[in-house]
Amino acid sequence: MTQSHLRIYVVRPPEPGAEWAVRVDAEKPVRFHAETHALAYAVRQAQVRRGQGATVDLRLEDDLGQWRSMTW
């Protein structure tokens, strides 16, 4: 079943050395040690979901804890 709109969240670790988390809507978060791996996974998920016909909001937490969005 294809969702028409979903959000992918990339959450910064709370402290240096902690894991990054990537969550697709209400799914369980996937954790990564490296920022590049977390971002690559988020982009791959966005591409796959977009290919299934969904509109995707990619939300990234910045250094100040604010959310930045990109819609595909």
mmCIF file of N, CA and C in Angstrom:
data_model
loop_
_atom_site.group_PDB
_atom_site.id
_atom_site.type_symbol
_atom_site.label_atom_id
_atom_site.label_comp_id
_atom_site.label_asym_id
_atom_site.label_seq_id
_atom_site.Cartn_x
_atom_site.Cartn_y
_atom_site.Cartn_z
ATOM 1 N N MET A 1 0.848 -1.179 0.000
ATOM 2 C CA MET A 1 0.000 0.000 0.000
ATOM 3 C C MET A 1 0.894 1.243 0.000
ATOM 4 N N THR A 2 0.627 2.155 -0.871
ATOM 5 C CA THR A 2 1.444 3.353 -1.010
ATOM 6 C C THR A 2 0.846 4.514 -0.227
ATOM 7 N N GLN A 3 1.674 5.198 0.518
ATOM 8 C CA GLN A 3 1.231 6.394 1.223
ATOM 9 C C GLN A 3 1.391 7.563 0.269
ATOM 10 N N SER A 4 0.454 8.517 0.332
ATOM 11 C CA SER A 4 0.546 9.651 -0.571
ATOM 12 C C SER A 4 1.514 10.719 -0.072
ATOM 13 N N HIS A 5 1.716 10.788 1.242
ATOM 14 C CA HIS A 5 2.621 11.792 1.803
ATOM 15 C C HIS A 5 3.268 11.216 3.055
ATOM 16 N N LEU A 6 4.571 11.324 3.158
ATOM 17 C CA LEU A 6 5.249 10.849 4.350
ATOM 18 C C LEU A 6 6.423 11.739 4.682
ATOM 19 N N ARG A 7 6.908 11.580 5.912
ATOM 20 C CA ARG A 7 8.041 12.381 6.387
ATOM 21 C C ARG A 7 9.177 11.450 6.784
ATOM 22 N N ILE A 8 10.380 11.870 6.444
ATOM 23 C CA ILE A 8 11.581 11.162 6.862
ATOM 24 C C ILE A 8 12.365 12.126 7.740
ATOM 25 N N TYR A 9 12.645 11.706 8.968
ATOM 26 C CA TYR A 9 13.353 12.541 9.933
ATOM 27 C C TYR A 9 14.781 12.044 10.115
ATOM 28 N N VAL A 10 15.728 12.953 10.060
ATOM 29 C CA VAL A 10 17.129 12.650 10.373
ATOM 30 C C VAL A 10 17.442 13.412 11.656
ATOM 31 N N VAL A 11 17.668 12.659 12.738
ATOM 32 C CA VAL A 11 17.838 13.254 14.065
ATOM 33 C C VAL A 11 19.301 13.211 14.478
ATOM 34 N N ARG A 12 19.825 14.359 14.849
ATOM 35 C CA ARG A 12 21.213 14.475 15.322
ATOM 36 C C ARG A 12 21.376 13.745 16.646
ATOM 37 N N PRO A 13 22.553 13.204 16.885
ATOM 38 C CA PRO A 13 22.790 12.594 18.197
ATOM 39 C C PRO A 13 22.835 13.673 19.279
ATOM 40 N N PRO A 14 22.409 13.330 20.498
ATOM 41 C CA PRO A 14 22.379 14.326 21.562
ATOM 42 C C PRO A 14 23.770 14.746 22.038
ATOM 43 N N GLU A 15 24.765 13.926 21.755
ATOM 44 C CA GLU A 15 26.136 14.236 22.179
ATOM 45 C C GLU A 15 27.110 13.611 21.189
ATOM 46 N N PRO A 16 28.315 14.128 21.103
ATOM 47 C CA PRO A 16 29.303 13.549 20.187
ATOM 48 C C PRO A 16 29.530 12.075 20.502
ATOM 49 N N GLY A 17 29.616 11.275 19.456
ATOM 50 C CA GLY A 17 29.847 9.847 19.613
ATOM 51 C C GLY A 17 28.576 9.020 19.715
ATOM 52 N N ALA A 18 27.434 9.673 19.905
ATOM 53 C CA ALA A 18 26.159 8.951 19.955
ATOM 54 C C ALA A 18 25.687 8.673 18.526
ATOM 55 N N GLU A 19 24.648 7.868 18.396
ATOM 56 C CA GLU A 19 24.176 7.460 17.078
ATOM 57 C C GLU A 19 23.170 8.442 16.485
ATOM 58 N N TRP A 20 23.202 8.538 15.159
ATOM 59 C CA TRP A 20 22.204 9.274 14.393
ATOM 60 C C TRP A 20 20.986 8.369 14.252
ATOM 61 N N ALA A 21 19.801 8.950 14.145
ATOM 62 C CA ALA A 21 18.586 8.171 13.942
ATOM 63 C C ALA A 21 17.859 8.683 12.709
ATOM 64 N N VAL A 22 17.368 7.740 11.900
ATOM 65 C CA VAL A 22 16.558 8.082 10.734
ATOM 66 C C VAL A 22 15.230 7.353 10.902
ATOM 67 N N ARG A 23 14.135 8.124 10.856
ATOM 68 C CA ARG A 23 12.812 7.536 11.032
ATOM 69 C C ARG A 23 11.932 7.915 9.850
ATOM 70 N N VAL A 24 11.258 6.916 9.277
ATOM 71 C CA VAL A 24 10.304 7.142 8.195
ATOM 72 C C VAL A 24 8.913 7.079 8.816
ATOM 73 N N ASP A 25 8.241 8.225 8.873
ATOM 74 C CA ASP A 25 6.936 8.361 9.532
ATOM 75 C C ASP A 25 6.928 7.633 10.872
ATOM 76 N N ALA A 26 6.012 6.708 11.083
ATOM 77 C CA ALA A 26 5.867 6.046 12.383
ATOM 78 C C ALA A 26 6.695 4.770 12.505
ATOM 79 N N GLU A 27 7.519 4.464 11.512
ATOM 80 C CA GLU A 27 8.339 3.257 11.583
ATOM 81 C C GLU A 27 9.414 3.393 12.656
ATOM 82 N N LYS A 28 9.919 2.255 13.103
ATOM 83 C CA LYS A 28 10.981 2.252 14.109
ATOM 84 C C LYS A 28 12.239 2.916 13.525
ATOM 85 N N PRO A 29 12.928 3.767 14.293
ATOM 86 C CA PRO A 29 14.131 4.442 13.771
ATOM 87 C C PRO A 29 15.264 3.460 13.470
ATOM 88 N N VAL A 30 16.033 3.798 12.453
ATOM 89 C CA VAL A 30 17.247 3.058 12.112
ATOM 90 C C VAL A 30 18.406 3.927 12.577
ATOM 91 N N ARG A 31 19.389 3.322 13.233
ATOM 92 C CA ARG A 31 20.483 4.102 13.839
ATOM 93 C C ARG A 31 21.798 3.894 13.098
ATOM 94 N N PHE A 32 22.603 4.973 13.052
ATOM 95 C CA PHE A 32 23.882 4.968 12.359
ATOM 96 C C PHE A 32 24.927 5.675 13.206
ATOM 97 N N HIS A 33 26.165 5.218 13.109
ATOM 98 C CA HIS A 33 27.263 5.884 13.821
ATOM 99 C C HIS A 33 27.762 7.102 13.051
ATOM 100 N N ALA A 34 27.681 7.056 11.724
ATOM 101 C CA ALA A 34 28.226 8.139 10.895
ATOM 102 C C ALA A 34 27.106 8.972 10.272
ATOM 103 N N GLU A 35 27.300 10.276 10.279
ATOM 104 C CA GLU A 35 26.336 11.195 9.674
ATOM 105 C C GLU A 35 26.122 10.869 8.197
ATOM 106 N N THR A 36 27.190 10.571 7.480
ATOM 107 C CA THR A 36 27.059 10.304 6.039
ATOM 108 C C THR A 36 26.199 9.081 5.776
ATOM 109 N N HIS A 37 26.304 8.061 6.617
ATOM 110 C CA HIS A 37 25.482 6.855 6.430
ATOM 111 C C HIS A 37 24.012 7.159 6.705
ATOM 112 N N ALA A 38 23.745 7.963 7.727
ATOM 113 C CA ALA A 38 22.366 8.338 8.046
ATOM 114 C C ALA A 38 21.752 9.144 6.903
ATOM 115 N N LEU A 39 22.494 10.102 6.384
ATOM 116 C CA LEU A 39 21.971 10.931 5.290
ATOM 117 C C LEU A 39 21.773 10.123 4.020
ATOM 118 N N ALA A 40 22.709 9.230 3.714
ATOM 119 C CA ALA A 40 22.583 8.384 2.519
ATOM 120 C C ALA A 40 21.348 7.490 2.623
ATOM 121 N N TYR A 41 21.123 6.909 3.801
ATOM 122 C CA TYR A 41 19.949 6.063 4.013
ATOM 123 C C TYR A 41 18.666 6.875 3.833
ATOM 124 N N ALA A 42 18.624 8.081 4.394
ATOM 125 C CA ALA A 42 17.436 8.936 4.289
ATOM 126 C C ALA A 42 17.138 9.277 2.823
ATOM 127 N N VAL A 43 18.169 9.606 2.074
ATOM 128 C CA VAL A 43 17.967 9.944 0.658
ATOM 129 C C VAL A 43 17.505 8.715 -0.129
ATOM 130 N N ARG A 44 18.099 7.553 0.146
ATOM 131 C CA ARG A 44 17.659 6.317 -0.534
ATOM 132 C C ARG A 44 16.192 6.020 -0.229
ATOM 133 N N GLN A 45 15.794 6.167 1.038
ATOM 134 C CA GLN A 45 14.404 5.939 1.406
ATOM 135 C C GLN A 45 13.478 6.928 0.690
ATOM 136 N N ALA A 46 13.889 8.182 0.609
ATOM 137 C CA ALA A 46 13.086 9.187 -0.089
ATOM 138 C C ALA A 46 12.930 8.821 -1.563
ATOM 139 N N GLN A 47 14.000 8.373 -2.196
ATOM 140 C CA GLN A 47 13.938 8.002 -3.614
ATOM 141 C C GLN A 47 13.019 6.812 -3.835
ATOM 142 N N VAL A 48 13.120 5.813 -2.972
ATOM 143 C CA VAL A 48 12.274 4.622 -3.102
ATOM 144 C C VAL A 48 10.811 4.985 -2.908
ATOM 145 N N ARG A 49 10.512 5.727 -1.857
ATOM 146 C CA ARG A 49 9.121 6.093 -1.570
ATOM 147 C C ARG A 49 8.560 7.008 -2.655
ATOM 148 N N ARG A 50 9.419 7.883 -3.178
ATOM 149 C CA ARG A 50 9.000 8.767 -4.277
ATOM 150 C C ARG A 50 8.675 7.939 -5.513
ATOM 151 N N GLY A 51 9.488 6.909 -5.761
ATOM 152 C CA GLY A 51 9.234 6.009 -6.884
ATOM 153 C C GLY A 51 7.936 5.234 -6.744
ATOM 154 N N GLN A 52 7.450 5.093 -5.516
ATOM 155 C CA GLN A 52 6.178 4.415 -5.257
ATOM 156 C C GLN A 52 5.004 5.388 -5.313
ATOM 157 N N GLY A 53 5.295 6.643 -5.657
ATOM 158 C CA GLY A 53 4.240 7.631 -5.850
ATOM 159 C C GLY A 53 3.956 8.530 -4.665
ATOM 160 N N ALA A 54 4.757 8.460 -3.623
ATOM 161 C CA ALA A 54 4.523 9.294 -2.443
ATOM 162 C C ALA A 54 5.223 10.641 -2.574
ATOM 163 N N THR A 55 4.645 11.653 -1.944
ATOM 164 C CA THR A 55 5.315 12.934 -1.761
ATOM 165 C C THR A 55 6.110 12.800 -0.473
ATOM 166 N N VAL A 56 7.367 13.229 -0.485
ATOM 167 C CA VAL A 56 8.254 13.014 0.656
ATOM 168 C C VAL A 56 8.758 14.341 1.203
ATOM 169 N N ASP A 57 8.632 14.511 2.517
ATOM 170 C CA ASP A 57 9.281 15.609 3.239
ATOM 171 C C ASP A 57 10.496 15.024 3.927
ATOM 172 N N LEU A 58 11.662 15.512 3.589
ATOM 173 C CA LEU A 58 12.891 15.094 4.260
ATOM 174 C C LEU A 58 13.207 16.180 5.279
ATOM 175 N N ARG A 59 13.206 15.818 6.565
ATOM 176 C CA ARG A 59 13.427 16.796 7.639
ATOM 177 C C ARG A 59 14.731 16.490 8.349
ATOM 178 N N LEU A 60 15.593 17.498 8.384
ATOM 179 C CA LEU A 60 16.907 17.361 9.008
ATOM 180 C C LEU A 60 16.999 18.279 10.214
ATOM 181 N N GLU A 61 17.530 17.747 11.303
ATOM 182 C CA GLU A 61 17.744 18.566 12.489
ATOM 183 C C GLU A 61 19.094 19.260 12.353
ATOM 184 N N ASP A 62 19.116 20.587 12.476
ATOM 185 C CA ASP A 62 20.377 21.326 12.320
ATOM 186 C C ASP A 62 21.131 21.416 13.648
ATOM 187 N N ASP A 63 22.266 22.115 13.641
ATOM 188 C CA ASP A 63 23.114 22.238 14.832
ATOM 189 C C ASP A 63 22.417 22.907 16.007
ATOM 190 N N LEU A 64 21.385 23.693 15.733
ATOM 191 C CA LEU A 64 20.682 24.421 16.786
ATOM 192 C C LEU A 64 19.425 23.687 17.254
ATOM 193 N N GLY A 65 19.192 22.478 16.707
ATOM 194 C CA GLY A 65 18.010 21.722 17.093
ATOM 195 C C GLY A 65 16.748 22.116 16.337
ATOM 196 N N GLN A 66 16.897 22.947 15.301
ATOM 197 C CA GLN A 66 15.765 23.363 14.474
ATOM 198 C C GLN A 66 15.610 22.385 13.315
ATOM 199 N N TRP A 67 14.395 22.232 12.830
ATOM 200 C CA TRP A 67 14.133 21.324 11.715
ATOM 201 C C TRP A 67 14.157 22.080 10.396
ATOM 202 N N ARG A 68 14.844 21.517 9.416
ATOM 203 C CA ARG A 68 14.894 22.040 8.050
ATOM 204 C C ARG A 68 14.219 21.002 7.156
ATOM 205 N N SER A 69 13.395 21.454 6.238
ATOM 206 C CA SER A 69 12.639 20.526 5.398
ATOM 207 C C SER A 69 12.954 20.688 3.927
ATOM 208 N N MET A 70 12.845 19.582 3.223
ATOM 209 C CA MET A 70 12.958 19.552 1.776
ATOM 210 C C MET A 70 11.834 18.636 1.287
ATOM 211 N N THR A 71 11.007 19.108 0.372
ATOM 212 C CA THR A 71 9.902 18.305 -0.143
ATOM 213 C C THR A 71 10.221 17.838 -1.555
ATOM 214 N N TRP A 72 9.993 16.536 -1.756
ATOM 215 C CA TRP A 72 10.168 15.945 -3.097
ATOM 216 C C TRP A 72 8.858 15.513 -3.636
#
